[in-house]
């Protein structure tokens, strides 16, 4: 009978410890959910007014020639810039 009471007491203590741990984890989870919601709202605000179009002006062929590059280089640069746009 004493052995059963001792075992019961140990199980009750373990159960209380697990309850405390569970409550702690639930609080942490709630805090993370609040933080996640806040970050999601921030992302929505940041991407709301963003224009992702390429807005740099065209670079004329003469620019590359004046820099000392040949026609082949100039043609490659035009193609490269066209793909970026």
PDB file of C-alpha atoms in Angstrom:
ATOM      1  CA  UNK A   1       0.000   0.000   0.000  1.00  0.00           C
ATOM      2  CA  UNK A   2       2.873   2.403   0.860  1.00  0.00           C
ATOM      3  CA  UNK A   3       4.561   1.497  -2.387  1.00  0.00           C
ATOM      4  CA  UNK A   4       1.423   2.340  -4.373  1.00  0.00           C
ATOM      5  CA  UNK A   5       1.033   5.682  -2.570  1.00  0.00           C
ATOM      6  CA  UNK A   6       4.659   6.530  -3.299  1.00  0.00           C
ATOM      7  CA  UNK A   7       4.286   5.588  -6.928  1.00  0.00           C
ATOM      8  CA  UNK A   8       1.036   7.549  -7.163  1.00  0.00           C
ATOM      9  CA  UNK A   9       2.714  10.624  -5.633  1.00  0.00           C
ATOM     10  CA  UNK A  10       5.593  10.372  -8.116  1.00  0.00           C
ATOM     11  CA  UNK A  11       3.159  10.097 -11.028  1.00  0.00           C
ATOM     12  CA  UNK A  12       1.170  13.078  -9.766  1.00  0.00           C
ATOM     13  CA  UNK A  13       4.360  15.177  -9.532  1.00  0.00           C
ATOM     14  CA  UNK A  14       5.362  14.151 -13.022  1.00  0.00           C
ATOM     15  CA  UNK A  15       1.883  15.042 -14.281  1.00  0.00           C
ATOM     16  CA  UNK A  16       2.117  18.496 -12.638  1.00  0.00           C
ATOM     17  CA  UNK A  17       5.551  19.045 -14.192  1.00  0.00           C
ATOM     18  CA  UNK A  18       4.191  18.092 -17.607  1.00  0.00           C
ATOM     19  CA  UNK A  19       1.236  20.448 -17.109  1.00  0.00           C
ATOM     20  CA  UNK A  20       3.647  23.313 -16.309  1.00  0.00           C
ATOM     21  CA  UNK A  21       5.735  22.474 -19.365  1.00  0.00           C
ATOM     22  CA  UNK A  22       2.612  22.336 -21.535  1.00  0.00           C
ATOM     23  CA  UNK A  23       1.431  25.736 -20.276  1.00  0.00           C
ATOM     24  CA  UNK A  24       4.880  27.203 -20.940  1.00  0.00           C
ATOM     25  CA  UNK A  25       4.885  25.820 -24.482  1.00  0.00           C
ATOM     26  CA  UNK A  26       1.370  27.134 -25.114  1.00  0.00           C
ATOM     27  CA  UNK A  27       2.451  30.644 -24.026  1.00  0.00           C
ATOM     28  CA  UNK A  28       5.517  30.455 -26.273  1.00  0.00           C
ATOM     29  CA  UNK A  29       3.363  29.280 -29.171  1.00  0.00           C
ATOM     30  CA  UNK A  30       0.898  32.143 -28.634  1.00  0.00           C
ATOM     31  CA  UNK A  31       3.779  34.650 -28.629  1.00  0.00           C
ATOM     32  CA  UNK A  32       5.154  33.179 -31.851  1.00  0.00           C
ATOM     33  CA  UNK A  33       1.739  33.307 -33.511  1.00  0.00           C
ATOM     34  CA  UNK A  34       1.419  37.007 -32.627  1.00  0.00           C
ATOM     35  CA  UNK A  35       4.917  37.669 -33.972  1.00  0.00           C
ATOM     36  CA  UNK A  36       4.192  35.703 -37.148  1.00  0.00           C
ATOM     37  CA  UNK A  37       0.989  37.684 -37.761  1.00  0.00           C
ATOM     38  CA  UNK A  38       2.882  40.926 -37.260  1.00  0.00           C
ATOM     39  CA  UNK A  39       5.590  39.866 -39.727  1.00  0.00           C
ATOM     40  CA  UNK A  40       2.974  38.818 -42.284  1.00  0.00           C
ATOM     41  CA  UNK A  41       1.342  42.258 -42.022  1.00  0.00           C
ATOM     42  CA  UNK A  42       4.757  43.911 -42.442  1.00  0.00           C
ATOM     43  CA  UNK A  43       5.415  41.896 -45.590  1.00  0.00           C
ATOM     44  CA  UNK A  44       2.052  42.905 -47.048  1.00  0.00           C
ATOM     45  CA  UNK A  45       2.816  46.585 -46.366  1.00  0.00           C
ATOM     46  CA  UNK A  46       6.305  46.318 -47.870  1.00  0.00           C
ATOM     47  CA  UNK A  47       5.200  44.627 -51.072  1.00  0.00           C
ATOM     48  CA  UNK A  48       2.062  46.749 -51.519  1.00  0.00           C
ATOM     49  CA  UNK A  49       3.629  49.684 -53.376  1.00  0.00           C
ATOM     50  CA  UNK A  50       6.609  47.997 -55.013  1.00  0.00           C
ATOM     51  CA  UNK A  51       7.117  48.355 -58.755  1.00  0.00           C
ATOM     52  CA  UNK A  52       9.421  45.586 -59.952  1.00  0.00           C
ATOM     53  CA  UNK A  53       9.815  46.872 -63.498  1.00  0.00           C
ATOM     54  CA  UNK A  54      13.277  47.569 -64.872  1.00  0.00           C
ATOM     55  CA  UNK A  55      13.491  51.345 -65.008  1.00  0.00           C
ATOM     56  CA  UNK A  56      17.056  52.093 -66.126  1.00  0.00           C
ATOM     57  CA  UNK A  57      17.332  54.046 -69.377  1.00  0.00           C
ATOM     58  CA  UNK A  58      18.459  52.374 -72.593  1.00  0.00           C
ATOM     59  CA  UNK A  59      22.191  52.477 -73.222  1.00  0.00           C
ATOM     60  CA  UNK A  60      22.948  53.371 -76.857  1.00  0.00           C
ATOM     61  CA  UNK A  61      25.434  51.315 -78.908  1.00  0.00           C
ATOM     62  CA  UNK A  62      27.639  54.380 -79.159  1.00  0.00           C
ATOM     63  CA  UNK A  63      28.234  54.227 -75.401  1.00  0.00           C
ATOM     64  CA  UNK A  64      30.051  50.904 -75.711  1.00  0.00           C
ATOM     65  CA  UNK A  65      31.956  51.964 -78.804  1.00  0.00           C
ATOM     66  CA  UNK A  66      33.103  55.189 -77.115  1.00  0.00           C
ATOM     67  CA  UNK A  67      34.310  53.080 -74.164  1.00  0.00           C
ATOM     68  CA  UNK A  68      36.639  51.272 -76.588  1.00  0.00           C
ATOM     69  CA  UNK A  69      34.661  48.049 -77.073  1.00  0.00           C
ATOM     70  CA  UNK A  70      34.208  46.384 -80.460  1.00  0.00           C
ATOM     71  CA  UNK A  71      30.936  45.643 -82.287  1.00  0.00           C
ATOM     72  CA  UNK A  72      30.769  42.064 -80.989  1.00  0.00           C
ATOM     73  CA  UNK A  73      30.989  43.218 -77.359  1.00  0.00           C
ATOM     74  CA  UNK A  74      28.407  45.915 -78.062  1.00  0.00           C
ATOM     75  CA  UNK A  75      26.008  43.350 -79.552  1.00  0.00           C
ATOM     76  CA  UNK A  76      26.461  41.054 -76.536  1.00  0.00           C
ATOM     77  CA  UNK A  77      25.769  43.914 -74.137  1.00  0.00           C
ATOM     78  CA  UNK A  78      22.587  44.874 -75.992  1.00  0.00           C
ATOM     79  CA  UNK A  79      21.385  41.271 -75.775  1.00  0.00           C
ATOM     80  CA  UNK A  80      22.289  41.030 -72.112  1.00  0.00           C
ATOM     81  CA  UNK A  81      20.447  44.220 -71.231  1.00  0.00           C
ATOM     82  CA  UNK A  82      17.412  43.125 -73.262  1.00  0.00           C
ATOM     83  CA  UNK A  83      17.220  39.872 -71.226  1.00  0.00           C
ATOM     84  CA  UNK A  84      17.428  41.814 -67.952  1.00  0.00           C
ATOM     85  CA  UNK A  85      14.410  43.893 -68.947  1.00  0.00           C
TER      86      UNK A  85
END
